Amino acid sequence: MAPLCMRHLALLLGLACTHALAQQPPITIEGQFVDLPKAAPDAPLPSWLATGARVTFYAGSSTQPSVRQALASLGNGNYLPNDQSGVAGGGYLQYDFVHVSDEALAVRGSNLVYADAALQNLTLAAHQGHLGDKNGVLDIWIHPQRLAGVAEQKGEGWLVRRAPYELDGQRYEALITHYEHANGYARYVYELATGLLLVHSSTTTGKPVLTPGPNGAPTVGPGAVTVTSVLRKGVRKLALPWLGRAEALPSWMKRGQRYLFTGGETNSLAEGLLPPNPAQIEFAIEKLGQGYAYADTQSVVSYGGNPSRGSAKMVYGAGTVGSLFLDPKALAKLRAGQVLDQDPLTRYQIRCVGRDERTIALAEEGPLDSTTLVFDLERGQLLQLMLRRQQGPALITTQLQLSPSR
């Protein structure tokens, strides 16, 4: 696999893999020819589904051109030929259930992409928050009661069937859906016992392109083909010491509040030569549940007169360390250097990196990036955050601090 730039890897997984999971209905064919019933109000949640659960998928995507050259119009009947080449990328999609109850599921999705051709070192590309309920969330989980109510059936270009399915040497009883459309196909495989997605695969052909014909004149050629594969790799519970406590929101957090963090971004290659680039991120609380918060985040880094902006929806609750708040009683018992959790698939770890009388610092650390969060020990509130990421020879560091209440 050829090495890809970080930005392209992020876009590749963010748009090709996550899009396939997040933008399709829970079963691709739902609403077309499958009656997927709702779960009964008193239907219990599966035993694995609890605050702190983490589900990990391997995701890979490649786009290959169907023609050697595409023509770009220059006007006046003139065209510029461009050689076409393929791109590919892979990594992990992790979903942390930061809050689970009969009323709501709050899930933090993380895209971790390989930054090297040898597929050895992962780096964080993006986080995204999602809300669901006991019927399901995204395409990653559907209540088993709903799957049990789906009948086997088939038609022209589609089928639904139950069958044993083997993945990584383990055998599962599964519900398999397959749907063919004009530009490709989509297949989903769900484990009947847990309701969790086992496998998703799809192909999509892009829009036709202009390409040189046999005599050199422009002719219409087929578009590029994108192939996406998502395989479940693990289900486990995070080892966070505050799990199991009452999942109550802090009294100081209110719907409509905004939390602004300001600071700067530095590049190690320009250290001592250029001042930090001004940076900020604002969290606006849009919804508060019994034990979770849902927020809109807006970030800005100013590179001279060219600001770079980003936005995302996020969720916060007990099933994560990346939160605006944590249980202060649990934080008080942590010691500097203590490792809280290690992920066997990604090699990321969560540890306490330091503390004093007023604050404590926790970090999520990977091979090429880390996020350090500083919390107030009395209130459990996030006060500071520092993001570090290795990009080739450069170390990019962003340091932000909570501004006074707005």
CSV table of C-alpha atoms in Angstrom, one decimal:
chain,number,residue,atom,x,y,z
A,1,MET,CA,0.0,0.0,0.0
A,2,ALA,CA,1.4,3.3,-1.0
A,3,PRO,CA,1.9,5.9,1.8
A,4,LEU,CA,-0.7,8.6,1.8
A,5,CYS,CA,-0.7,12.1,3.3
A,6,MET,CA,-2.4,12.5,6.6
A,7,ARG,CA,-5.1,14.7,5.2
A,8,HIS,CA,-6.0,12.2,2.5
A,9,LEU,CA,-6.1,9.3,4.9
A,10,ALA,CA,-8.4,11.2,7.2
A,11,LEU,CA,-10.7,12.0,4.3
A,12,LEU,CA,-10.5,8.5,2.9
A,13,LEU,CA,-11.6,6.8,6.1
A,14,GLY,CA,-13.9,9.7,7.2
A,15,LEU,CA,-15.8,9.7,4.0
A,16,ALA,CA,-15.5,6.2,2.6
A,17,CYS,CA,-15.6,4.0,5.6
A,18,THR,CA,-17.4,6.0,8.3
A,19,HIS,CA,-19.8,7.4,5.7
A,20,ALA,CA,-20.8,3.8,4.8
A,21,LEU,CA,-21.6,3.1,8.5
A,22,ALA,CA,-23.1,6.4,9.5
A,23,GLN,CA,-25.1,7.5,6.5
A,24,GLN,CA,-26.8,4.3,5.5
A,25,PRO,CA,-30.0,3.2,7.4
A,26,PRO,CA,-29.4,0.5,10.1
A,27,ILE,CA,-30.0,-2.2,7.5
A,28,THR,CA,-29.3,-0.9,4.0
A,29,ILE,CA,-32.5,-2.4,2.7
A,30,GLU,CA,-34.7,-1.1,5.5
A,31,GLY,CA,-37.7,0.9,4.2
A,32,GLN,CA,-37.4,-0.7,0.8
A,33,PHE,CA,-38.5,-4.3,1.2
A,34,VAL,CA,-37.7,-5.4,4.8
A,35,ASP,CA,-40.1,-4.8,7.7
A,36,LEU,CA,-37.7,-4.2,10.6
A,37,PRO,CA,-39.9,-4.0,13.7
A,38,LYS,CA,-39.2,-1.8,16.7
A,39,ALA,CA,-37.9,-3.3,19.9
A,40,ALA,CA,-40.6,-3.8,22.6
A,41,PRO,CA,-40.5,-1.1,25.3
A,42,ASP,CA,-39.6,-3.7,27.9
A,43,ALA,CA,-37.0,-5.5,25.8
A,44,PRO,CA,-33.8,-5.8,27.8
A,45,LEU,CA,-30.5,-4.6,26.5
A,46,PRO,CA,-27.8,-7.3,25.8
A,47,SER,CA,-25.4,-8.0,28.6
A,48,TRP,CA,-22.4,-6.6,26.7
A,49,LEU,CA,-24.1,-3.3,26.1
A,50,ALA,CA,-23.2,-1.1,29.1
A,51,THR,CA,-21.5,2.2,29.8
A,52,GLY,CA,-17.8,1.7,29.0
A,53,ALA,CA,-18.2,-0.9,26.2
A,54,ARG,CA,-15.9,-0.5,23.2
A,55,VAL,CA,-16.5,-2.0,19.8
A,56,THR,CA,-13.6,-2.0,17.3
A,57,PHE,CA,-13.7,-2.5,13.6
A,58,TYR,CA,-11.0,-2.7,11.0
A,59,ALA,CA,-11.9,-0.6,8.0
A,60,GLY,CA,-10.2,-0.4,4.6
A,61,SER,CA,-11.1,1.4,1.5
A,62,SER,CA,-9.6,1.7,-2.0
A,63,THR,CA,-10.6,3.7,-5.1
A,64,GLN,CA,-9.2,2.5,-8.4
A,65,PRO,CA,-9.8,4.3,-11.8
A,66,SER,CA,-11.5,2.5,-14.6
A,67,VAL,CA,-9.6,4.5,-17.3
A,68,ARG,CA,-5.9,5.4,-17.6
A,69,GLN,CA,-6.5,9.0,-18.4
A,70,ALA,CA,-9.3,11.5,-17.7
A,71,LEU,CA,-9.8,14.7,-19.7
A,72,ALA,CA,-10.3,18.1,-18.1
A,73,SER,CA,-12.0,20.7,-20.3
A,74,LEU,CA,-10.0,23.8,-21.1
A,75,GLY,CA,-12.8,25.4,-23.1
A,76,ASN,CA,-12.9,25.9,-26.9
A,77,GLY,CA,-12.9,22.2,-27.5
A,78,ASN,CA,-9.5,21.7,-25.9
A,79,TYR,CA,-8.8,19.1,-23.1
A,80,LEU,CA,-6.0,18.4,-20.7
A,81,PRO,CA,-5.3,14.7,-20.1
A,82,ASN,CA,-4.6,13.7,-16.6
A,83,ASP,CA,-3.1,10.3,-15.7
A,84,GLN,CA,-5.3,8.4,-13.2
A,85,SER,CA,-4.0,6.5,-10.2
A,86,GLY,CA,-5.6,4.6,-7.3
A,87,VAL,CA,-5.6,5.4,-3.6
A,88,ALA,CA,-6.1,3.2,-0.6
A,89,GLY,CA,-6.1,3.4,3.2
A,90,GLY,CA,-7.0,1.5,6.3
A,91,GLY,CA,-7.2,1.7,10.0
A,92,TYR,CA,-9.7,1.2,12.9
A,93,LEU,CA,-13.1,2.5,13.7
A,94,GLN,CA,-13.7,2.5,17.5
A,95,TYR,CA,-17.0,3.1,19.1
A,96,ASP,CA,-17.1,3.9,22.9
A,97,PHE,CA,-20.4,3.7,24.6
A,98,VAL,CA,-20.0,6.7,26.9
A,99,HIS,CA,-23.6,6.3,28.3
A,100,VAL,CA,-26.1,3.4,28.0
A,101,SER,CA,-29.6,3.3,29.4
A,102,ASP,CA,-33.1,2.3,28.2
A,103,GLU,CA,-33.7,5.9,27.1
A,104,ALA,CA,-30.5,6.7,25.2
A,105,LEU,CA,-27.2,5.5,23.9
A,106,ALA,CA,-24.4,8.0,23.6
A,107,VAL,CA,-21.4,6.8,21.5
A,108,ARG,CA,-18.1,8.4,20.7
A,109,GLY,CA,-16.7,7.3,17.4
A,110,SER,CA,-12.9,7.5,16.7
A,111,ASN,CA,-11.2,7.1,13.3
A,112,LEU,CA,-7.6,5.8,13.7
A,113,VAL,CA,-5.7,5.6,10.4
A,114,TYR,CA,-2.4,4.0,9.5
A,115,ALA,CA,0.2,6.7,8.7
A,116,ASP,CA,2.8,4.5,7.2
A,117,ALA,CA,3.1,2.1,4.3
A,118,ALA,CA,4.0,-0.8,6.6
A,119,LEU,CA,0.7,-0.4,8.5
A,120,GLN,CA,2.5,-0.3,11.9
A,121,ASN,CA,1.7,3.2,13.3
A,122,LEU,CA,-1.8,4.5,13.9
A,123,THR,CA,-2.8,8.1,14.3
A,124,LEU,CA,-6.1,9.7,15.3
A,125,ALA,CA,-7.9,11.3,12.4
A,126,ALA,CA,-11.2,12.4,14.0
A,127,HIS,CA,-13.7,12.0,16.8
A,128,GLN,CA,-17.5,12.2,16.3
A,129,GLY,CA,-20.4,11.9,18.7
A,130,HIS,CA,-23.6,9.9,18.0
A,131,LEU,CA,-26.9,9.4,19.8
A,132,GLY,CA,-29.1,6.3,19.5
A,133,ASP,CA,-31.7,4.4,21.6
A,134,LYS,CA,-32.6,0.8,22.5
A,135,ASN,CA,-33.6,0.2,18.8
A,136,GLY,CA,-30.0,0.8,17.6
A,137,VAL,CA,-27.3,3.2,16.9
A,138,LEU,CA,-25.7,3.9,13.5
A,139,ASP,CA,-25.1,0.7,11.6
A,140,ILE,CA,-23.0,-0.9,14.3
A,141,TRP,CA,-25.8,-2.2,16.5
A,142,ILE,CA,-29.4,-3.2,16.1
A,143,HIS,CA,-31.4,-4.6,19.0
A,144,PRO,CA,-31.4,-8.5,18.7
A,145,GLN,CA,-35.2,-8.5,19.1
A,146,ARG,CA,-35.5,-6.5,15.9
A,147,LEU,CA,-33.2,-8.8,14.0
A,148,ALA,CA,-35.2,-11.8,15.2
A,149,GLY,CA,-38.3,-10.4,13.7
A,150,VAL,CA,-36.9,-10.2,10.2
A,151,ALA,CA,-38.0,-12.9,7.8
A,152,GLU,CA,-35.8,-14.6,5.3
A,153,GLN,CA,-36.7,-13.3,1.8
A,154,LYS,CA,-35.2,-12.6,-1.6
A,155,GLY,CA,-36.1,-10.6,-4.7
A,156,GLU,CA,-34.4,-9.2,-7.8
A,157,GLY,CA,-31.0,-7.9,-6.7
A,158,TRP,CA,-31.6,-8.4,-3.0
A,159,LEU,CA,-31.8,-11.0,-0.3
A,160,VAL,CA,-32.1,-11.5,3.5
A,161,ARG,CA,-31.1,-14.8,5.0
A,162,ARG,CA,-29.9,-16.4,8.2
A,163,ALA,CA,-26.8,-18.5,8.1
A,164,PRO,CA,-23.7,-19.4,10.1
A,165,TYR,CA,-20.9,-16.9,9.5
A,166,GLU,CA,-17.2,-17.4,10.3
A,167,LEU,CA,-15.0,-14.4,11.1
A,168,ASP,CA,-11.4,-14.7,12.5
A,169,GLY,CA,-11.9,-18.4,13.3
A,170,GLN,CA,-15.1,-17.9,15.3
A,171,ARG,CA,-18.5,-19.1,14.1
A,172,TYR,CA,-21.6,-16.8,14.5
A,173,GLU,CA,-25.3,-17.2,13.8
A,174,ALA,CA,-25.9,-14.2,11.6
A,175,LEU,CA,-28.5,-12.2,9.6
A,176,ILE,CA,-27.1,-11.4,6.2
A,177,THR,CA,-28.5,-8.7,3.9
A,178,HIS,CA,-27.3,-8.1,0.3
A,179,TYR,CA,-28.5,-5.3,-1.9
A,180,GLU,CA,-27.4,-4.6,-5.5
A,181,HIS,CA,-28.0,-1.2,-7.1
A,182,ALA,CA,-27.1,0.5,-10.3
A,183,ASN,CA,-23.6,1.5,-9.1
A,184,GLY,CA,-22.6,-1.5,-7.0
A,185,TYR,CA,-23.7,-3.4,-4.0
A,186,ALA,CA,-23.9,-3.3,-0.2
A,187,ARG,CA,-23.8,-6.3,2.2
A,188,TYR,CA,-24.3,-6.3,6.0
A,189,VAL,CA,-23.8,-9.2,8.4
A,190,TYR,CA,-25.2,-8.9,11.9
A,191,GLU,CA,-24.6,-11.3,14.8
A,192,LEU,CA,-28.1,-12.4,15.9
A,193,ALA,CA,-27.1,-12.9,19.6
A,194,THR,CA,-25.7,-9.5,20.3
A,195,GLY,CA,-27.1,-7.3,17.5
A,196,LEU,CA,-23.6,-6.2,16.6
A,197,LEU,CA,-22.4,-5.7,13.1
A,198,LEU,CA,-19.9,-8.4,12.0
A,199,VAL,CA,-19.0,-7.3,8.5
A,200,HIS,CA,-19.9,-4.6,6.0
A,201,SER,CA,-18.7,-4.6,2.4
A,202,SER,CA,-19.7,-2.5,-0.5
A,203,THR,CA,-18.6,-1.3,-4.0
A,204,THR,CA,-19.6,1.9,-5.7
A,205,THR,CA,-18.9,3.2,-9.2
A,206,GLY,CA,-18.4,6.9,-9.5
A,207,LYS,CA,-19.7,9.3,-12.2
A,208,PRO,CA,-18.6,8.7,-15.8
A,209,VAL,CA,-15.5,10.6,-17.0
A,210,LEU,CA,-14.3,11.9,-20.3
A,211,THR,CA,-11.3,9.9,-21.6
A,212,PRO,CA,-9.4,9.7,-24.9
A,213,GLY,CA,-11.0,7.4,-27.4
A,214,PRO,CA,-9.1,5.2,-29.9
A,215,ASN,CA,-8.7,8.1,-32.3
A,216,GLY,CA,-7.8,10.6,-29.5
A,217,ALA,CA,-11.2,12.2,-29.5
A,218,PRO,CA,-13.0,12.6,-26.1
A,219,THR,CA,-15.3,9.7,-25.2
A,220,VAL,CA,-17.3,8.8,-22.1
A,221,GLY,CA,-15.6,6.2,-19.8
A,222,PRO,CA,-16.7,4.5,-16.6
A,223,GLY,CA,-16.0,6.1,-13.3
A,224,ALA,CA,-13.7,5.0,-10.6
A,225,VAL,CA,-14.6,2.0,-8.4
A,226,THR,CA,-14.5,2.3,-4.6
A,227,VAL,CA,-14.4,-0.8,-2.5
A,228,THR,CA,-15.0,-0.6,1.2
A,229,SER,CA,-14.6,-3.4,3.8
A,230,VAL,CA,-15.4,-3.2,7.6
A,231,LEU,CA,-14.7,-6.2,9.9
A,232,ARG,CA,-15.4,-6.4,13.6
A,233,LYS,CA,-12.2,-7.0,15.6
A,234,GLY,CA,-13.1,-6.8,19.2
A,235,VAL,CA,-15.7,-6.0,21.9
A,236,ARG,CA,-14.5,-5.2,25.4
A,237,LYS,CA,-15.1,-2.9,28.4
A,238,LEU,CA,-12.7,-0.1,29.1
A,239,ALA,CA,-10.8,-0.2,32.4
A,240,LEU,CA,-11.9,3.2,33.8
A,241,PRO,CA,-12.1,3.5,37.6
A,242,TRP,CA,-15.2,5.7,37.6
A,243,LEU,CA,-17.3,3.1,35.7
A,244,GLY,CA,-20.1,1.6,37.9
A,245,ARG,CA,-20.7,4.8,39.8
A,246,ALA,CA,-23.9,6.8,39.4
A,247,GLU,CA,-23.9,8.5,36.0
A,248,ALA,CA,-25.1,11.9,37.1
A,249,LEU,CA,-24.2,15.1,35.3
A,250,PRO,CA,-22.4,17.8,37.4
A,251,SER,CA,-24.6,20.6,38.7
A,252,TRP,CA,-22.6,23.2,37.0
A,253,MET,CA,-23.3,21.9,33.5
A,254,LYS,CA,-26.4,23.4,31.9
A,255,ARG,CA,-28.1,23.1,28.5
A,256,GLY,CA,-27.2,26.1,26.3
A,257,GLN,CA,-23.8,26.7,28.1
A,258,ARG,CA,-20.7,27.3,26.0
A,259,TYR,CA,-17.2,26.4,27.1
A,260,LEU,CA,-14.4,28.2,25.2
A,261,PHE,CA,-10.8,27.0,25.3
A,262,THR,CA,-8.2,29.3,23.8
A,263,GLY,CA,-4.5,29.1,23.2
A,264,GLY,CA,-2.1,28.4,20.4
A,265,GLU,CA,-0.6,25.8,18.0
A,266,THR,CA,3.2,25.4,17.5
A,267,ASN,CA,5.3,23.5,14.9
A,268,SER,CA,8.6,22.1,16.2
A,269,LEU,CA,10.3,23.0,12.9
A,270,ALA,CA,9.5,26.6,13.4
A,271,GLU,CA,10.2,26.8,17.1
A,272,GLY,CA,11.9,30.0,18.0
A,273,LEU,CA,11.2,31.4,14.6
A,274,LEU,CA,7.5,32.0,14.6
A,275,PRO,CA,5.0,32.7,17.3
A,276,PRO,CA,2.2,30.2,18.0
A,277,ASN,CA,-0.8,30.3,15.7
A,278,PRO,CA,-3.8,31.4,17.7
A,279,ALA,CA,-6.3,28.5,18.3
A,280,GLN,CA,-9.6,27.9,20.0
A,281,ILE,CA,-12.3,25.4,20.4
A,282,GLU,CA,-15.8,26.0,21.7
A,283,PHE,CA,-18.2,23.4,23.1
A,284,ALA,CA,-21.9,24.4,23.0
A,285,ILE,CA,-24.1,22.1,25.1
A,286,GLU,CA,-27.2,21.2,22.9
A,287,LYS,CA,-28.7,18.4,24.9
A,288,LEU,CA,-28.4,16.9,28.4
A,289,GLY,CA,-29.6,13.4,29.3
A,290,GLN,CA,-29.7,11.5,32.5
A,291,GLY,CA,-25.9,10.8,32.3
A,292,TYR,CA,-24.6,12.3,29.2
A,293,ALA,CA,-24.1,15.6,27.4
A,294,TYR,CA,-24.4,16.2,23.6
A,295,ALA,CA,-22.4,19.2,22.3
A,296,ASP,CA,-21.6,21.1,19.1
A,297,THR,CA,-17.9,21.8,18.8
A,298,GLN,CA,-16.3,24.6,16.6
A,299,SER,CA,-12.6,24.9,16.3
A,300,VAL,CA,-10.4,27.5,14.6
A,301,VAL,CA,-6.6,27.7,14.1
A,302,SER,CA,-5.5,31.0,12.5
A,303,TYR,CA,-2.6,30.7,10.1
A,304,GLY,CA,-2.0,34.4,9.4
A,305,GLY,CA,-5.0,35.5,7.4
A,306,ASN,CA,-6.0,32.0,6.5
A,307,PRO,CA,-8.0,30.4,9.4
A,308,SER,CA,-8.6,26.6,9.4
A,309,ARG,CA,-12.1,25.8,10.8
A,310,GLY,CA,-13.6,22.5,11.9
A,311,SER,CA,-16.8,21.3,13.5
A,312,ALA,CA,-18.2,18.1,15.0
A,313,LYS,CA,-20.9,16.8,17.3
A,314,MET,CA,-19.6,15.2,20.4
A,315,VAL,CA,-20.9,13.2,23.4
A,316,TYR,CA,-19.6,13.1,27.0
A,317,GLY,CA,-20.3,10.7,29.8
A,318,ALA,CA,-18.7,8.2,32.1
A,319,GLY,CA,-17.6,5.8,29.4
A,320,THR,CA,-14.6,7.8,28.2
A,321,VAL,CA,-11.7,9.9,29.4
A,322,GLY,CA,-12.2,12.5,26.7
A,323,SER,CA,-14.9,14.5,28.4
A,324,LEU,CA,-15.7,17.9,29.7
A,325,PHE,CA,-16.3,16.4,33.1
A,326,LEU,CA,-15.3,13.3,35.2
A,327,ASP,CA,-16.2,12.0,38.6
A,328,PRO,CA,-14.0,14.0,41.1
A,329,LYS,CA,-14.2,11.2,43.7
A,330,ALA,CA,-12.7,8.7,41.3
A,331,LEU,CA,-10.1,11.2,40.1
A,332,ALA,CA,-8.9,11.8,43.7
A,333,LYS,CA,-7.8,8.2,44.0
A,334,LEU,CA,-5.6,8.1,40.9
A,335,ARG,CA,-1.8,8.3,41.2
A,336,ALA,CA,0.8,9.8,38.8
A,337,GLY,CA,2.0,7.3,36.3
A,338,GLN,CA,-0.9,4.9,36.8
A,339,VAL,CA,-2.0,3.2,33.6
A,340,LEU,CA,-5.8,2.9,33.5
A,341,ASP,CA,-6.4,1.2,30.2
A,342,GLN,CA,-4.4,-0.3,27.3
A,343,ASP,CA,-6.1,-1.2,24.0
A,344,PRO,CA,-4.7,-4.6,22.6
A,345,LEU,CA,-5.6,-3.7,19.0
A,346,THR,CA,-4.5,-0.1,18.6
A,347,ARG,CA,-1.8,0.1,21.3
A,348,TYR,CA,-3.3,3.3,22.6
A,349,GLN,CA,-3.3,3.7,26.4
A,350,ILE,CA,-5.0,5.9,29.0
A,351,ARG,CA,-2.8,6.9,32.0
A,352,CYS,CA,-2.5,9.5,34.7
A,353,VAL,CA,0.5,11.7,33.7
A,354,GLY,CA,0.6,14.0,36.7
A,355,ARG,CA,-1.3,15.7,39.5
A,356,ASP,CA,-1.0,18.4,42.2
A,357,GLU,CA,-3.3,19.6,45.0
A,358,ARG,CA,-5.8,21.2,42.6
A,359,THR,CA,-5.6,19.4,39.3
A,360,ILE,CA,-5.0,16.0,37.7
A,361,ALA,CA,-3.8,15.3,34.1
A,362,LEU,CA,-4.9,12.2,32.1
A,363,ALA,CA,-3.7,11.3,28.7
A,364,GLU,CA,-4.8,9.2,25.7
A,365,GLU,CA,-1.5,8.2,24.1
A,366,GLY,CA,-0.8,6.5,20.8
A,367,PRO,CA,2.3,5.8,18.6
A,368,LEU,CA,2.1,9.2,16.9
A,369,ASP,CA,-0.3,11.4,18.9
A,370,SER,CA,-1.5,12.1,22.4
A,371,THR,CA,-4.3,14.1,24.0
A,372,THR,CA,-3.7,15.3,27.6
A,373,LEU,CA,-6.6,16.6,29.6
A,374,VAL,CA,-6.3,18.5,32.9
A,375,PHE,CA,-9.3,18.3,35.3
A,376,ASP,CA,-10.1,20.3,38.4
A,377,LEU,CA,-10.1,17.8,41.3
A,378,GLU,CA,-12.9,19.5,43.2
A,379,ARG,CA,-15.4,19.9,40.4
A,380,GLY,CA,-14.2,17.3,37.9
A,381,GLN,CA,-14.3,20.0,35.2
A,382,LEU,CA,-12.0,20.1,32.2
A,383,LEU,CA,-9.6,23.0,32.5
A,384,GLN,CA,-6.9,22.5,29.9
A,385,LEU,CA,-6.1,20.3,27.0
A,386,MET,CA,-3.0,19.6,25.0
A,387,LEU,CA,-2.9,17.8,21.6
A,388,ARG,CA,0.3,16.5,20.1
A,389,ARG,CA,0.7,14.8,16.8
A,390,GLN,CA,3.7,13.7,14.8
A,391,GLN,CA,3.6,14.7,11.1
A,392,GLY,CA,6.7,13.5,9.5
A,393,PRO,CA,9.7,15.3,11.1
A,394,ALA,CA,7.4,17.9,12.7
A,395,LEU,CA,5.7,17.7,16.1
A,396,ILE,CA,2.5,19.8,16.1
A,397,THR,CA,1.4,20.9,19.6
A,398,THR,CA,-1.9,22.6,20.4
A,399,GLN,CA,-2.4,23.9,24.0
A,400,LEU,CA,-5.7,25.4,25.1
A,401,GLN,CA,-7.1,26.6,28.4
A,402,LEU,CA,-10.7,27.2,29.6
A,403,SER,CA,-11.7,30.8,29.4
A,404,PRO,CA,-13.9,32.5,32.0
A,405,SER,CA,-17.6,31.6,31.8
A,406,ARG,CA,-19.5,33.3,29.0
